[in-house]
CSV table of C-alpha atoms and ligand atoms in Angstrom, one decimal:
chain,number,residue,atom,x,y,z
A,30,UNK,CA,-28.2,77.1,161.1
A,31,UNK,CA,-29.2,74.2,163.5
A,32,UNK,CA,-32.3,74.4,165.6
A,33,UNK,CA,-30.1,74.6,168.7
A,34,UNK,CA,-28.2,77.6,167.4
A,35,UNK,CA,-31.5,79.4,166.6
A,36,UNK,CA,-33.0,78.4,169.9
A,37,UNK,CA,-30.0,79.6,171.8
A,38,UNK,CA,-30.5,83.1,170.5
A,39,UNK,CA,-33.9,83.0,172.1
A,40,UNK,CA,-32.7,81.5,175.3
A,41,UNK,CA,-34.8,78.4,174.6
A,42,UNK,CA,-33.7,74.8,175.2
A,43,UNK,CA,-34.7,72.7,172.2
A,44,UNK,CA,-35.1,69.0,172.7
A,45,UNK,CA,-36.0,65.6,171.5
A,46,UNK,CA,-37.1,62.3,173.2
A,47,UNK,CA,-34.5,59.6,172.6
A,48,UNK,CA,-34.5,55.9,172.5
A,49,UNK,CA,-31.6,54.1,174.2
A,50,UNK,CA,-31.6,51.4,171.5
A,51,UNK,CA,-31.4,53.9,168.6
A,52,UNK,CA,-28.7,55.8,170.4
A,53,UNK,CA,-26.6,52.7,170.9
A,54,UNK,CA,-27.0,51.3,167.4
A,55,UNK,CA,-27.4,54.2,164.9
A,56,UNK,CA,-24.6,56.7,164.3
A,57,UNK,CA,-26.7,58.9,162.0
A,58,UNK,CA,-29.4,59.1,164.7
A,59,UNK,CA,-26.7,60.1,167.3
A,60,UNK,CA,-25.1,62.7,165.0
A,61,UNK,CA,-28.4,64.4,164.1
A,62,UNK,CA,-29.3,64.6,167.8
A,63,UNK,CA,-26.0,66.3,168.6
A,64,UNK,CA,-26.3,68.6,165.6
A,65,UNK,CA,-29.8,69.9,166.3
A,66,UNK,CA,-30.7,69.6,170.0
A,67,UNK,CA,-29.4,70.8,173.4
A,68,UNK,CA,-31.9,69.0,175.6
A,69,UNK,CA,-32.9,65.3,175.6
A,70,UNK,CA,-35.6,63.3,177.3
A,71,UNK,CA,-35.3,59.6,177.6
A,72,UNK,CA,-38.5,58.4,176.0
A,73,UNK,CA,-38.8,55.2,178.0
A,74,UNK,CA,-35.4,54.6,179.7
A,75,UNK,CA,-36.4,56.4,182.9
A,76,UNK,CA,-39.7,54.7,183.5
A,77,UNK,CA,-40.4,52.4,186.4
A,78,UNK,CA,-40.6,49.1,184.5
A,79,UNK,CA,-37.2,49.8,183.0
A,80,UNK,CA,-35.5,51.0,186.2
A,81,UNK,CA,-36.9,48.3,188.4
A,82,UNK,CA,-38.1,45.3,186.5
A,83,UNK,CA,-37.7,43.1,189.6
A,84,UNK,CA,-38.2,44.0,193.3
A,85,UNK,CA,-35.2,45.6,194.9
A,86,UNK,CA,-33.3,45.5,191.6
A,87,UNK,CA,-32.4,48.5,189.6
A,88,UNK,CA,-31.2,48.6,185.9
A,89,UNK,CA,-29.8,51.9,184.8
A,90,UNK,CA,-28.1,50.9,181.6
A,91,UNK,CA,-30.1,52.8,179.0
A,92,UNK,CA,-30.5,55.8,181.3
A,93,UNK,CA,-26.7,55.9,182.0
A,94,UNK,CA,-26.1,55.7,178.2
A,95,UNK,CA,-28.4,58.6,177.5
A,96,UNK,CA,-27.2,60.8,180.4
A,97,UNK,CA,-23.5,60.2,179.5
A,98,UNK,CA,-24.2,60.9,175.8
A,99,UNK,CA,-25.9,64.2,176.7
A,100,UNK,CA,-23.1,65.3,179.1
A,101,UNK,CA,-20.4,64.5,176.4
A,102,UNK,CA,-22.3,66.6,174.0
A,103,UNK,CA,-23.2,69.6,176.2
A,104,UNK,CA,-26.9,68.7,176.3
A,105,UNK,CA,-29.2,68.9,179.3
A,106,UNK,CA,-31.4,65.9,180.3
A,107,UNK,CA,-35.1,66.1,181.2
A,108,UNK,CA,-35.9,63.1,183.4
A,109,UNK,CA,-39.2,61.4,182.5
A,110,UNK,CA,-41.1,60.2,184.6
A,111,UNK,CA,-41.1,59.3,188.3
A,112,UNK,CA,-44.7,58.6,188.9
A,113,UNK,CA,-47.2,57.4,186.3
A,114,UNK,CA,-50.0,54.9,186.0
A,115,UNK,CA,-48.3,53.2,183.0
A,116,UNK,CA,-45.2,51.2,182.5
A,117,UNK,CA,-45.2,49.9,186.1
A,118,UNK,CA,-43.5,46.6,186.6
A,119,UNK,CA,-45.5,43.4,187.3
A,120,UNK,CA,-44.0,42.8,190.7
A,121,UNK,CA,-45.4,46.2,191.8
A,122,UNK,CA,-48.7,46.1,189.8
A,123,UNK,CA,-49.6,42.6,191.0
A,124,UNK,CA,-48.0,42.9,194.5
A,125,UNK,CA,-50.3,42.7,197.5
A,126,UNK,CA,-48.9,45.5,199.5
A,127,UNK,CA,-50.4,47.6,202.3
A,128,UNK,CA,-50.7,51.4,202.0
A,129,UNK,CA,-47.6,51.7,204.3
A,130,UNK,CA,-45.6,49.4,202.1
A,131,UNK,CA,-46.6,51.2,199.0
A,132,UNK,CA,-45.5,54.4,200.6
A,133,UNK,CA,-42.1,52.9,201.5
A,134,UNK,CA,-41.7,51.5,198.0
A,135,UNK,CA,-42.4,54.9,196.4
A,136,UNK,CA,-40.1,56.6,198.9
A,137,UNK,CA,-37.2,54.2,198.2
A,138,UNK,CA,-37.7,54.4,194.5
A,139,UNK,CA,-37.7,58.2,194.2
A,140,UNK,CA,-34.8,58.6,196.6
A,141,UNK,CA,-32.7,56.0,194.7
A,142,UNK,CA,-33.5,57.2,191.2
A,143,UNK,CA,-33.3,61.0,191.9
A,144,UNK,CA,-30.1,60.5,193.9
A,145,UNK,CA,-28.5,58.3,191.1
A,146,UNK,CA,-28.8,61.1,188.6
A,147,UNK,CA,-28.5,64.1,191.0
A,148,UNK,CA,-26.7,67.0,189.3
A,149,UNK,CA,-27.1,65.4,185.9
A,150,UNK,CA,-30.8,66.1,185.4
A,151,UNK,CA,-32.1,69.6,184.9
A,152,UNK,CA,-35.8,68.7,185.4
A,153,UNK,CA,-37.9,65.7,186.4
A,154,UNK,CA,-41.5,65.0,185.4
A,155,UNK,CA,-42.4,64.0,188.9
A,156,UNK,CA,-46.1,63.3,188.1
A,157,UNK,CA,-47.3,62.3,184.7
A,158,UNK,CA,-51.0,62.4,183.6
A,159,UNK,CA,-52.9,62.1,186.9
A,160,UNK,CA,-56.4,62.9,185.5
A,161,UNK,CA,-59.2,60.5,184.5
A,162,UNK,CA,-60.9,60.2,181.1
A,163,UNK,CA,-63.4,63.0,181.7
A,164,UNK,CA,-60.4,65.3,182.4
A,165,UNK,CA,-62.2,67.1,185.2
A,166,UNK,CA,-61.0,65.1,188.2
A,167,UNK,CA,-58.2,62.9,189.3
A,168,UNK,CA,-58.1,59.4,187.9
A,169,UNK,CA,-59.5,57.4,190.8
A,170,UNK,CA,-58.6,54.2,189.0
A,171,UNK,CA,-55.0,55.0,188.6
A,172,UNK,CA,-52.5,52.8,190.3
A,173,UNK,CA,-51.1,55.4,192.7
A,174,UNK,CA,-54.4,57.0,193.5
A,175,UNK,CA,-55.9,53.7,194.4
A,176,UNK,CA,-53.0,52.6,196.6
A,177,UNK,CA,-51.9,55.8,198.2
A,178,UNK,CA,-54.8,58.2,197.9
A,179,UNK,CA,-54.5,61.7,196.4
A,180,UNK,CA,-51.6,62.6,198.7
A,181,UNK,CA,-49.3,60.6,196.4
A,182,UNK,CA,-48.9,63.8,194.3
A,183,UNK,CA,-47.5,66.0,197.0
A,184,UNK,CA,-45.6,63.1,198.5
A,185,UNK,CA,-43.8,62.5,195.3
A,186,UNK,CA,-42.8,66.2,194.8
A,187,UNK,CA,-41.6,66.4,198.4
A,188,UNK,CA,-39.5,63.3,198.1
A,189,UNK,CA,-37.9,64.4,194.8
A,190,UNK,CA,-37.1,67.8,196.2
A,191,UNK,CA,-35.6,66.4,199.4
A,192,UNK,CA,-33.2,64.3,197.3
A,193,UNK,CA,-32.2,66.9,194.7
A,194,UNK,CA,-32.8,70.5,195.7
A,195,UNK,CA,-31.6,71.8,192.3
A,196,UNK,CA,-33.7,69.8,189.9
A,197,UNK,CA,-36.8,71.5,188.5
A,198,UNK,CA,-39.9,69.5,189.3
A,199,UNK,CA,-42.7,69.3,186.8
A,200,UNK,CA,-46.3,68.1,186.5
A,201,UNK,CA,-46.7,66.9,182.9
A,202,UNK,CA,-49.9,66.2,180.9
A,203,UNK,CA,-51.5,66.1,177.5
A,204,UNK,CA,-54.4,68.2,176.2
A,205,UNK,CA,-53.7,71.1,178.6
A,206,UNK,CA,-52.3,73.6,176.0
A,207,UNK,CA,-55.6,75.3,175.6
A,208,UNK,CA,-57.9,76.8,178.3
A,209,UNK,CA,-60.3,73.9,178.9
A,210,UNK,CA,-61.8,71.8,181.6
A,211,UNK,CA,-58.6,69.8,182.0
A,212,UNK,CA,-56.2,72.8,182.1
A,213,UNK,CA,-58.6,74.6,184.5
A,214,UNK,CA,-58.4,71.6,186.9
A,215,UNK,CA,-54.7,71.3,186.7
A,216,UNK,CA,-54.3,75.1,187.2
A,217,UNK,CA,-56.3,74.8,190.5
A,218,UNK,CA,-54.4,71.7,191.5
A,219,UNK,CA,-51.0,73.3,191.0
A,220,UNK,CA,-52.2,76.5,192.7
A,221,UNK,CA,-53.3,74.5,195.7
A,222,UNK,CA,-50.0,72.6,195.9
A,223,UNK,CA,-48.1,75.9,195.7
A,224,UNK,CA,-50.2,77.4,198.5
A,225,UNK,CA,-49.4,74.3,200.6
A,226,UNK,CA,-45.7,74.9,199.9
A,227,UNK,CA,-45.2,71.8,197.8
A,228,UNK,CA,-42.1,72.1,195.6
A,229,UNK,CA,-43.6,72.2,192.1
A,230,UNK,CA,-41.6,74.3,189.7
A,231,UNK,CA,-43.2,73.8,186.3
A,232,UNK,CA,-46.0,72.4,184.2
A,233,UNK,CA,-45.3,70.4,181.0
A,234,UNK,CA,-47.7,70.9,178.1
A,235,UNK,CA,-47.1,67.8,176.1
A,236,UNK,CA,-48.6,69.2,172.8
A,237,UNK,CA,-49.5,66.0,171.1
A,238,UNK,CA,-51.6,67.7,168.4
A,239,UNK,CA,-53.0,67.4,164.9
A,240,UNK,CA,-55.1,69.3,162.4
A,241,UNK,CA,-58.3,68.7,164.3
A,242,UNK,CA,-57.0,69.2,167.8
A,243,UNK,CA,-54.6,72.1,168.0
A,244,UNK,CA,-54.9,74.7,170.7
A,245,UNK,CA,-56.4,78.1,169.8
A,246,UNK,CA,-53.4,80.4,169.7
A,247,UNK,CA,-54.9,83.2,171.8
A,248,UNK,CA,-56.2,80.8,174.5
A,249,UNK,CA,-52.9,79.0,174.5
A,250,UNK,CA,-51.0,82.2,175.2
A,251,UNK,CA,-53.5,83.2,177.9
A,252,UNK,CA,-53.0,79.7,179.4
A,253,UNK,CA,-49.2,80.1,179.3
A,254,UNK,CA,-49.7,83.5,181.0
A,255,UNK,CA,-51.8,82.2,183.8
A,256,UNK,CA,-49.5,79.3,184.7
A,257,UNK,CA,-46.5,81.6,184.5
A,258,UNK,CA,-48.3,84.0,186.8
A,259,UNK,CA,-48.4,81.3,189.4
A,260,UNK,CA,-44.6,81.4,189.3
A,261,UNK,CA,-44.3,78.1,187.3
A,262,UNK,CA,-42.2,77.4,184.3
A,263,UNK,CA,-44.2,76.3,181.3
A,264,UNK,CA,-42.3,73.9,179.0
A,265,UNK,CA,-43.5,72.1,175.8
A,266,UNK,CA,-42.5,68.6,176.6
A,267,UNK,CA,-43.7,66.1,174.0
A,268,UNK,CA,-44.6,67.9,170.8
A,269,UNK,CA,-45.7,66.1,167.6
A,270,UNK,CA,-48.3,66.9,164.9
A,271,UNK,CA,-50.1,63.8,163.7
A,272,UNK,CA,-52.2,63.0,160.7
A,273,UNK,CA,-54.0,60.1,162.4
A,274,UNK,CA,-57.5,61.1,163.7
A,275,UNK,CA,-57.5,64.1,161.4
A,276,UNK,CA,-59.9,64.4,158.5
A,277,UNK,CA,-57.3,65.5,155.9
A,278,UNK,CA,-55.6,63.5,153.2
A,279,UNK,CA,-51.9,62.8,153.3
A,280,UNK,CA,-51.4,65.5,150.7
A,281,UNK,CA,-53.4,68.1,152.7
A,282,UNK,CA,-51.5,67.1,155.8
A,283,UNK,CA,-48.2,67.7,154.2
A,284,UNK,CA,-49.2,71.3,153.8
A,285,UNK,CA,-51.0,71.6,157.2
A,286,UNK,CA,-48.3,70.0,159.4
A,287,UNK,CA,-45.6,72.7,158.9
A,288,UNK,CA,-48.3,75.4,159.1
A,289,UNK,CA,-49.3,74.0,162.5
A,290,UNK,CA,-45.8,73.7,163.8
A,291,UNK,CA,-45.0,77.2,162.7
A,292,UNK,CA,-48.2,78.9,164.0
A,293,UNK,CA,-47.9,77.3,167.5
A,294,UNK,CA,-44.2,77.7,167.9
A,295,UNK,CA,-44.1,81.3,166.5
A,296,UNK,CA,-46.7,82.3,169.0
A,297,UNK,CA,-44.8,80.7,171.8
A,298,UNK,CA,-41.4,82.1,170.8
A,299,UNK,CA,-42.8,85.6,170.4
A,300,UNK,CA,-44.5,85.4,173.8
A,301,UNK,CA,-41.2,84.7,175.3
A,302,UNK,CA,-42.4,82.7,178.4
A,303,UNK,CA,-41.6,79.1,177.4
A,304,UNK,CA,-37.9,78.3,177.8
A,305,UNK,CA,-37.9,74.7,176.6
A,306,UNK,CA,-39.5,72.9,173.7
A,307,UNK,CA,-39.1,69.2,173.2
A,308,UNK,CA,-40.4,67.0,170.3
A,309,UNK,CA,-41.5,63.5,171.1
A,310,UNK,CA,-39.0,61.6,169.0
A,311,UNK,CA,-36.4,62.5,166.4
A,312,UNK,CA,-37.9,61.1,163.2
A,313,UNK,CA,-41.0,59.5,161.8
A,314,UNK,CA,-39.5,56.0,162.4
A,315,UNK,CA,-39.2,56.7,166.1
A,316,UNK,CA,-42.7,57.9,167.0
A,317,UNK,CA,-45.0,56.4,169.6
A,318,UNK,CA,-47.9,57.0,167.2
A,319,UNK,CA,-46.4,54.4,164.8
A,320,UNK,CA,-45.2,51.9,167.3
A,321,UNK,CA,-47.6,52.4,170.3
A,322,UNK,CA,-50.8,53.3,168.5
A,323,UNK,CA,-49.9,51.1,165.5
A,324,UNK,CA,-50.8,53.8,163.0
A,325,UNK,CA,-49.0,54.9,159.9
A,326,UNK,CA,-48.2,58.5,160.7
A,327,UNK,CA,-45.4,61.0,160.1
A,328,UNK,CA,-45.7,63.5,163.0
A,329,UNK,CA,-42.1,64.6,163.5
A,330,UNK,CA,-39.5,67.0,162.0
A,331,UNK,CA,-37.3,64.4,160.2
A,332,UNK,CA,-38.4,61.6,157.8
A,333,UNK,CA,-37.6,57.9,158.2
A,334,UNK,CA,-34.3,58.6,156.4
A,335,UNK,CA,-33.4,61.3,158.9
A,336,UNK,CA,-33.9,64.0,156.2
A,337,UNK,CA,-35.4,67.3,157.4
A,338,UNK,CA,-39.1,67.7,156.4
A,339,UNK,CA,-41.0,70.9,155.8
A,340,UNK,CA,-42.0,70.7,159.4
A,341,UNK,CA,-38.3,71.1,160.4
A,342,UNK,CA,-38.0,74.3,158.3
A,343,UNK,CA,-41.2,75.6,159.8
A,344,UNK,CA,-39.8,75.1,163.3
A,345,UNK,CA,-36.5,76.8,162.3
A,346,UNK,CA,-38.6,79.7,160.9
A,347,UNK,CA,-40.5,80.0,164.1
A,348,UNK,CA,-37.3,80.2,166.1
A,349,UNK,CA,-35.8,82.6,163.7
B,429,G3I,O1,-40.7,46.8,176.9
B,429,G3I,C1,-41.1,46.2,175.7
B,429,G3I,C2,-39.9,45.5,175.1
B,429,G3I,O2,-39.4,44.5,176.0
B,429,G3I,C3,-40.2,44.9,173.7
B,429,G3I,O3,-39.0,44.5,173.1
B,429,G3I,C4,-40.9,46.0,172.8
B,429,G3I,C5,-41.3,45.4,171.5
B,429,G3I,O4,-42.4,46.1,171.0
B,429,G3I,O5,-42.0,46.5,173.5
B,429,G3I,C6,-41.5,47.2,174.7
B,429,G3I,O6,-42.5,48.0,175.3
B,429,G3I,C7,-43.0,49.1,174.6
B,429,G3I,C8,-42.3,50.4,175.1
B,429,G3I,O7,-42.9,51.5,174.6
B,429,G3I,C9,-40.8,50.5,174.7
B,429,G3I,O8,-40.7,50.5,173.3
B,429,G3I,C10,-44.5,49.2,175.0
B,429,G3I,O9,-45.1,48.0,174.4
B,429,G3I,C11,-45.1,50.4,174.5
B,429,G3I,O10,-46.4,50.5,175.0
B,429,G3I,C12,-44.3,51.6,175.0
B,429,G3I,O11,-44.9,52.8,174.6
B,429,G3I,C13,-44.5,54.0,175.1
B,429,G3I,C14,-45.7,54.7,175.8
B,429,G3I,O12,-45.3,55.9,176.3
B,429,G3I,C15,-46.2,53.8,176.9
B,429,G3I,O13,-47.4,54.4,177.4
B,429,G3I,C16,-43.9,54.9,174.1
B,429,G3I,O14,-42.7,54.3,173.6
B,429,G3I,C17,-43.6,56.3,174.6
B,429,G3I,O15,-43.3,57.2,173.5
B,429,G3I,C18,-44.9,56.8,175.3
B,429,G3I,O16,-44.6,58.1,175.8
B,429,G3I,C19,-45.7,58.7,176.5
B,429,G3I,C20,-45.0,59.6,177.6
B,429,G3I,O17,-44.2,58.7,178.4
B,429,G3I,C21,-46.1,60.3,178.4
B,429,G3I,N1,-47.0,61.1,177.5
B,429,G3I,C22,-47.6,60.4,176.4
B,429,G3I,C23,-46.5,59.7,175.6
B,429,G3I,C24,-47.1,59.0,174.4
B,429,G3I,O18,-48.0,57.9,174.8
């Protein structure tokens, strides 16, 4: 039985991040995504540098391809991401704009993009990774913070909501699965936004983990409870389990990886509060760890030949 059939019985959406290029050029990749998943997140196709490489110019090709593919195959789309410090086009990054002009640029961008996909996107990651390296405060060096001040966060949520009232709006970050300094900060931040009436509907736990940095299961569940108690959805948005940075050998990892997938996801499924789980890439040849971090890793559910790994069966077991 496919992951999506198993997940459906649990009322969980099960997703993968997709590459526009692979979707366009690889029929096996397309078929496997249709067979196994009912939610897809464009891995890069909805980022600012892709949407607006030149000022006042928009390019929606890959995003359209992905959204049309999903709709033709009864899959939902998770939009990623409206406001982030990374993958910002040069014209914007190097532009000499006033605070007012930055505000207008952000406003026009969010309105244009959210409107373009209105009704076709179930959820948007409105803000991605707003914290600094110490994880206990906002990143004061981040592009948006520097140019607009901290209000950029609520501004972005308000703009997105005013354009699409039905899309679920998320704050998305890494390393917040456990109860720790970072998740405490984000909990307070989201609580304050909600008190102010800012339309935030969910928090994305990215879940980029490995043998040396996996959340403690009990703390993770308590963490999910406290965010849910705020009235927020908690989604797993970018899961992968990597060997790089862990102390184990490849052989040990091959045993540990499925164990980690199973332990984390069984606990989440049993708790019954998370209703969407997305993996950050379909297979080991499409992982950011390999092509962004330049590391030889194998963090996903399918191998480079698109064959299911032990990790895949572990996830299926967890859903079962
Ligand atoms: O745009 C160029 C393209 O023109 C060129 O042909 C290609 C050749 O290497 O490089 C392209 O840019 C790369 C882009 O991915 C598209 O493949 C960038 O160099 C590379 O840095 C970029 O990496 C992405 C990374 O975000 C950027 O920070 C990864 O694919 C993507 O998986 C990763 O995803 C992030 C989430 O958005 C947020 N959470 C963390 C996660 C992992 O870093």
